[in-house]
């Protein structure tokens, strides 16, 4: 079936390092992708999104890269801070279907930032 | 309100009982979504509404699960004859419109932790 998955379930980095979190998706029809951050006890929080007509999008300290050829998505966090410690999820969406409101999430990567 | 509000925050129920979980979306948000999240997993889609119309209920696990949004605002997710496997975090989200390739303010609530004993 269609799925969104992550290569690495955990990632530990030192404060100030750059972090890269990866995600593989299998639905070639998906045309919209979102990265979420989820802290303990809270709901997923939007970080950045990208449409399939782009291959890179930058936000504040974050960059999302999309490689449609290999169906791969990554989130880069620059100068990682302890406050970035959380679980990160990628999610995909197919905007052309009747269920355009539906997001399919991956399993999540735990990011731990050491001071 | 300022955010998506869900109640109760925690619910413990005995197996076989019915439960109703409530979601109060952000004011003015057209679309409302229900997800279920197991520990360590990403949210799993259950169903969603545009206004009062249920657009997609393909994620509801079986006919014990139902949802409604009668006036296009507050929604209730009902689980009848609960089973232990129903134990999970149930999350609601709302957005200005269907995602459709744009975030449109898609915001999640803090969830209801359901435990069936």
mmCIF file of C-alpha atoms in Angstrom:
data_model
loop_
_atom_site.group_PDB
_atom_site.id
_atom_site.type_symbol
_atom_site.label_atom_id
_atom_site.label_comp_id
_atom_site.label_asym_id
_atom_site.label_seq_id
_atom_site.Cartn_x
_atom_site.Cartn_y
_atom_site.Cartn_z
ATOM 1 C CA UNK A 1 0.000 0.000 0.000
ATOM 2 C CA UNK A 2 0.962 3.649 -0.077
ATOM 3 C CA UNK A 3 3.139 4.745 2.793
ATOM 4 C CA UNK A 4 5.461 7.403 4.048
ATOM 5 C CA UNK A 5 8.438 6.213 6.045
ATOM 6 C CA UNK A 6 11.631 7.423 7.668
ATOM 7 C CA UNK A 7 15.140 6.059 7.259
ATOM 8 C CA UNK A 8 16.362 6.843 10.784
ATOM 9 C CA UNK A 9 14.196 6.534 13.866
ATOM 10 C CA UNK A 10 16.614 8.484 16.131
ATOM 11 C CA UNK A 11 19.134 11.241 15.620
ATOM 12 C CA UNK A 12 21.439 12.727 18.253
ATOM 13 C CA UNK A 13 23.420 15.884 17.565
ATOM 14 C CA UNK A 14 25.406 18.479 19.429
ATOM 15 C CA UNK A 15 24.071 21.979 19.857
ATOM 16 C CA UNK A 16 25.133 24.118 16.930
ATOM 17 C CA UNK A 17 25.432 21.231 14.488
ATOM 18 C CA UNK A 18 23.252 20.931 11.426
ATOM 19 C CA UNK A 19 20.643 18.143 11.448
ATOM 20 C CA UNK A 20 19.222 16.228 8.533
ATOM 21 C CA UNK A 21 16.092 14.145 8.868
ATOM 22 C CA UNK A 22 15.050 11.928 5.974
ATOM 23 C CA UNK A 23 11.778 10.542 4.726
ATOM 24 C CA UNK A 24 10.833 8.203 1.890
ATOM 25 C CA UNK A 25 7.402 8.188 0.319
ATOM 26 C CA UNK A 26 5.854 5.693 -2.007
ATOM 27 C CA UNK A 27 2.823 7.425 -3.516
ATOM 28 C CA UNK A 28 4.058 9.030 -6.715
ATOM 29 C CA UNK A 29 0.764 10.934 -6.984
ATOM 30 C CA UNK A 30 1.434 12.891 -3.775
ATOM 31 C CA UNK A 31 2.036 16.509 -4.633
ATOM 32 C CA UNK A 32 2.267 18.241 -1.298
ATOM 33 C CA UNK A 33 4.513 17.477 1.647
ATOM 34 C CA UNK A 34 4.749 18.833 5.159
ATOM 35 C CA UNK A 35 7.190 18.502 8.020
ATOM 36 C CA UNK A 36 5.829 18.561 11.552
ATOM 37 C CA UNK A 37 7.528 18.860 14.920
ATOM 38 C CA UNK A 38 5.918 17.189 17.887
ATOM 39 C CA UNK A 39 7.014 17.875 21.440
ATOM 40 C CA UNK A 40 6.036 15.663 24.325
ATOM 41 C CA UNK A 41 2.375 16.039 25.268
ATOM 42 C CA UNK A 42 1.573 18.330 22.353
ATOM 43 C CA UNK A 43 0.021 18.013 18.930
ATOM 44 C CA UNK A 44 2.112 18.120 15.748
ATOM 45 C CA UNK A 45 3.262 21.631 14.896
ATOM 46 C CA UNK A 46 3.749 22.784 11.305
ATOM 47 C CA UNK A 47 7.353 23.523 10.364
ATOM 48 C CA UNK A 48 7.557 23.854 6.601
ATOM 49 C CA UNK A 49 5.870 22.554 3.494
ATOM 50 C CA UNK A 50 6.717 22.068 -0.150
ATOM 51 C CA UNK A 51 4.766 21.389 -3.313
ATOM 52 C CA UNK A 52 5.879 18.860 -5.865
ATOM 53 C CA UNK A 53 6.657 21.536 -8.445
ATOM 54 C CA UNK A 54 9.568 22.632 -6.259
ATOM 55 C CA UNK A 55 12.681 20.794 -5.122
ATOM 56 C CA UNK A 56 13.791 23.109 -2.347
ATOM 57 C CA UNK A 57 12.185 25.501 0.059
ATOM 58 C CA UNK A 58 13.772 27.464 2.866
ATOM 59 C CA UNK A 59 12.369 28.790 6.088
ATOM 60 C CA UNK A 60 13.920 30.172 9.204
ATOM 61 C CA UNK A 61 16.810 27.763 10.001
ATOM 62 C CA UNK A 62 14.996 24.981 8.137
ATOM 63 C CA UNK A 63 15.182 23.765 4.575
ATOM 64 C CA UNK A 64 13.114 21.068 2.939
ATOM 65 C CA UNK A 65 14.440 19.210 -0.081
ATOM 66 C CA UNK A 66 12.297 17.097 -2.363
ATOM 67 C CA UNK A 67 13.677 14.550 -4.797
ATOM 68 C CA UNK A 68 10.779 13.205 -6.820
ATOM 69 C CA UNK A 69 12.985 10.887 -8.839
ATOM 70 C CA UNK A 70 13.733 8.742 -5.815
ATOM 71 C CA UNK A 71 10.682 9.805 -3.801
ATOM 72 C CA UNK A 72 12.745 11.269 -1.008
ATOM 73 C CA UNK A 73 12.129 14.186 1.314
ATOM 74 C CA UNK A 74 14.527 15.694 3.821
ATOM 75 C CA UNK A 75 14.437 18.338 6.518
ATOM 76 C CA UNK A 76 17.594 20.254 7.284
ATOM 77 C CA UNK A 77 17.838 22.211 10.513
ATOM 78 C CA UNK A 78 20.724 24.652 10.746
ATOM 79 C CA UNK A 79 22.511 25.416 14.005
ATOM 80 C CA UNK A 80 20.383 22.951 15.939
ATOM 81 C CA UNK A 81 19.327 24.081 19.397
ATOM 82 C CA UNK A 82 18.173 22.114 22.463
ATOM 83 C CA UNK A 83 14.678 23.468 21.820
ATOM 84 C CA UNK A 84 14.659 21.578 18.542
ATOM 85 C CA UNK A 85 14.590 18.280 20.427
ATOM 86 C CA UNK A 86 11.337 16.586 19.465
ATOM 87 C CA UNK A 87 9.838 13.960 17.184
ATOM 88 C CA UNK A 88 9.719 15.012 13.551
ATOM 89 C CA UNK A 89 7.172 13.645 11.117
ATOM 90 C CA UNK A 90 6.852 14.019 7.400
ATOM 91 C CA UNK A 91 3.393 13.906 5.885
ATOM 92 C CA UNK A 92 2.166 13.657 2.325
ATOM 93 C CA UNK A 93 -0.985 14.776 0.609
ATOM 94 C CA UNK A 94 -2.541 14.277 -2.780
ATOM 95 C CA UNK A 95 -4.399 17.478 -3.535
ATOM 96 C CA UNK A 96 -6.090 16.231 -6.676
ATOM 97 C CA UNK A 97 -8.238 13.554 -5.151
ATOM 98 C CA UNK A 98 -11.582 13.836 -3.433
ATOM 99 C CA UNK A 99 -9.831 13.395 -0.100
ATOM 100 C CA UNK A 100 -7.626 16.422 -0.517
ATOM 101 C CA UNK A 101 -7.767 17.101 3.221
ATOM 102 C CA UNK A 102 -6.147 13.822 4.168
ATOM 103 C CA UNK A 103 -2.546 13.670 5.325
ATOM 104 C CA UNK A 104 -0.568 10.444 5.481
ATOM 105 C CA UNK A 105 2.156 10.529 8.118
ATOM 106 C CA UNK A 106 5.398 8.661 8.466
ATOM 107 C CA UNK A 107 6.587 6.955 11.642
ATOM 108 C CA UNK A 108 8.697 9.804 13.017
ATOM 109 C CA UNK A 109 12.324 10.553 13.890
ATOM 110 C CA UNK A 110 13.364 11.422 17.408
ATOM 111 C CA UNK A 111 15.838 14.298 17.373
ATOM 112 C CA UNK A 112 17.887 14.839 20.530
ATOM 113 C CA UNK A 113 20.109 17.893 20.780
ATOM 114 C CA UNK A 114 22.828 17.794 23.413
ATOM 115 C CA UNK A 115 24.026 21.105 24.921
ATOM 116 C CA UNK B 1 -10.956 30.115 20.026
ATOM 117 C CA UNK B 2 -7.214 30.601 19.823
ATOM 118 C CA UNK B 3 -6.496 26.984 19.082
ATOM 119 C CA UNK B 4 -8.119 23.621 18.497
ATOM 120 C CA UNK B 5 -9.676 22.500 21.758
ATOM 121 C CA UNK B 6 -10.343 18.858 22.583
ATOM 122 C CA UNK B 7 -12.147 17.368 25.528
ATOM 123 C CA UNK B 8 -11.775 15.486 27.676
ATOM 124 C CA UNK B 9 -7.985 15.545 27.832
ATOM 125 C CA UNK B 10 -7.978 12.046 29.318
ATOM 126 C CA UNK B 11 -10.667 9.412 29.259
ATOM 127 C CA UNK B 12 -10.583 6.025 30.952
ATOM 128 C CA UNK B 13 -13.488 3.757 30.156
ATOM 129 C CA UNK B 14 -14.416 0.156 30.677
ATOM 130 C CA UNK B 15 -14.499 -2.200 27.768
ATOM 131 C CA UNK B 16 -17.924 -2.253 26.159
ATOM 132 C CA UNK B 17 -18.835 1.312 27.078
ATOM 133 C CA UNK B 18 -19.475 4.038 24.549
ATOM 134 C CA UNK B 19 -17.350 7.193 24.525
ATOM 135 C CA UNK B 20 -17.754 10.570 22.863
ATOM 136 C CA UNK B 21 -14.755 12.761 22.143
ATOM 137 C CA UNK B 22 -15.257 16.407 21.418
ATOM 138 C CA UNK B 23 -13.368 18.791 19.147
ATOM 139 C CA UNK B 24 -13.855 22.545 19.007
ATOM 140 C CA UNK B 25 -11.971 23.859 15.953
ATOM 141 C CA UNK B 26 -10.441 27.273 15.409
ATOM 142 C CA UNK B 27 -13.179 29.783 14.737
ATOM 143 C CA UNK B 28 -13.797 30.157 11.033
ATOM 144 C CA UNK B 29 -12.016 26.996 10.020
ATOM 145 C CA UNK B 30 -13.985 25.190 7.359
ATOM 146 C CA UNK B 31 -12.309 21.809 7.529
ATOM 147 C CA UNK B 32 -12.048 19.521 10.534
ATOM 148 C CA UNK B 33 -10.062 16.309 10.720
ATOM 149 C CA UNK B 34 -9.849 13.391 13.110
ATOM 150 C CA UNK B 35 -6.678 11.333 13.509
ATOM 151 C CA UNK B 36 -5.584 8.558 15.838
ATOM 152 C CA UNK B 37 -2.017 8.400 17.042
ATOM 153 C CA UNK B 38 -0.342 5.421 18.646
ATOM 154 C CA UNK B 39 2.733 5.946 20.779
ATOM 155 C CA UNK B 40 5.783 6.546 18.627
ATOM 156 C CA UNK B 41 3.738 6.646 15.438
ATOM 157 C CA UNK B 42 2.507 9.412 13.227
ATOM 158 C CA UNK B 43 -1.156 10.369 13.275
ATOM 159 C CA UNK B 44 -3.387 8.032 11.291
ATOM 160 C CA UNK B 45 -6.249 9.600 9.349
ATOM 161 C CA UNK B 46 -9.775 8.689 10.431
ATOM 162 C CA UNK B 47 -12.194 11.115 8.817
ATOM 163 C CA UNK B 48 -12.723 14.731 7.857
ATOM 164 C CA UNK B 49 -15.429 17.316 7.299
ATOM 165 C CA UNK B 50 -15.868 20.403 5.212
ATOM 166 C CA UNK B 51 -18.475 22.444 7.064
ATOM 167 C CA UNK B 52 -21.005 19.851 8.227
ATOM 168 C CA UNK B 53 -20.424 17.439 5.370
ATOM 169 C CA UNK B 54 -18.336 14.375 6.025
ATOM 170 C CA UNK B 55 -16.000 14.254 3.024
ATOM 171 C CA UNK B 56 -14.074 11.106 3.744
ATOM 172 C CA UNK B 57 -14.529 8.451 6.405
ATOM 173 C CA UNK B 58 -12.307 5.849 4.846
ATOM 174 C CA UNK B 59 -9.986 5.799 7.853
ATOM 175 C CA UNK B 60 -12.609 4.816 10.409
ATOM 176 C CA UNK B 61 -11.556 1.314 11.528
ATOM 177 C CA UNK B 62 -15.031 -0.234 11.688
ATOM 178 C CA UNK B 63 -18.676 0.605 12.198
ATOM 179 C CA UNK B 64 -18.208 1.166 15.935
ATOM 180 C CA UNK B 65 -16.585 4.477 15.014
ATOM 181 C CA UNK B 66 -18.630 7.429 13.839
ATOM 182 C CA UNK B 67 -18.255 11.181 13.685
ATOM 183 C CA UNK B 68 -20.507 14.131 13.195
ATOM 184 C CA UNK B 69 -20.295 17.879 12.845
ATOM 185 C CA UNK B 70 -23.963 18.896 12.691
ATOM 186 C CA UNK B 71 -23.551 22.679 12.611
ATOM 187 C CA UNK B 72 -20.235 22.867 10.846
ATOM 188 C CA UNK B 73 -18.306 23.782 13.962
ATOM 189 C CA UNK B 74 -17.894 21.407 16.933
ATOM 190 C CA UNK B 75 -17.399 17.762 16.079
ATOM 191 C CA UNK B 76 -17.889 14.599 18.066
ATOM 192 C CA UNK B 77 -16.121 11.311 17.475
ATOM 193 C CA UNK B 78 -18.073 8.442 19.004
ATOM 194 C CA UNK B 79 -16.756 4.980 19.672
ATOM 195 C CA UNK B 80 -19.361 2.396 20.586
ATOM 196 C CA UNK B 81 -18.695 -0.780 22.552
ATOM 197 C CA UNK B 82 -15.090 0.185 23.160
ATOM 198 C CA UNK B 83 -12.348 -2.421 23.019
ATOM 199 C CA UNK B 84 -8.853 -2.352 24.469
ATOM 200 C CA UNK B 85 -7.372 -1.946 20.997
ATOM 201 C CA UNK B 86 -9.172 1.403 20.750
ATOM 202 C CA UNK B 87 -6.792 2.833 23.349
ATOM 203 C CA UNK B 88 -4.815 5.648 21.722
ATOM 204 C CA UNK B 89 -4.433 9.398 21.444
ATOM 205 C CA UNK B 90 -7.223 10.853 19.334
ATOM 206 C CA UNK B 91 -6.291 14.120 17.686
ATOM 207 C CA UNK B 92 -8.420 16.673 15.970
ATOM 208 C CA UNK B 93 -7.158 19.267 13.507
ATOM 209 C CA UNK B 94 -8.781 22.102 11.624
ATOM 210 C CA UNK B 95 -7.902 24.292 8.669
ATOM 211 C CA UNK B 96 -9.302 27.221 6.755
ATOM 212 C CA UNK B 97 -9.949 24.899 3.841
ATOM 213 C CA UNK B 98 -9.005 21.468 2.626
ATOM 214 C CA UNK B 99 -5.263 21.063 2.378
ATOM 215 C CA UNK B 100 -5.256 21.049 -1.403
ATOM 216 C CA UNK B 101 -1.542 21.671 -1.679
ATOM 217 C CA UNK B 102 -1.539 24.490 0.835
ATOM 218 C CA UNK B 103 -1.382 24.378 4.594
ATOM 219 C CA UNK B 104 -4.255 26.810 5.119
ATOM 220 C CA UNK B 105 -3.506 26.976 8.802
ATOM 221 C CA UNK B 106 -3.790 23.237 9.438
ATOM 222 C CA UNK B 107 -3.588 23.113 13.240
ATOM 223 C CA UNK B 108 -3.705 20.143 15.578
ATOM 224 C CA UNK B 109 -5.229 20.012 19.015
ATOM 225 C CA UNK B 110 -3.560 18.488 22.080
ATOM 226 C CA UNK B 111 -5.657 15.368 21.784
ATOM 227 C CA UNK B 112 -7.730 13.080 23.986
ATOM 228 C CA UNK B 113 -5.890 10.144 25.522
ATOM 229 C CA UNK B 114 -8.347 7.239 25.556
ATOM 230 C CA UNK B 115 -7.637 4.225 27.703
ATOM 231 C CA UNK B 116 -9.969 1.253 27.589
ATOM 232 C CA UNK B 117 -9.624 -1.082 30.551
#
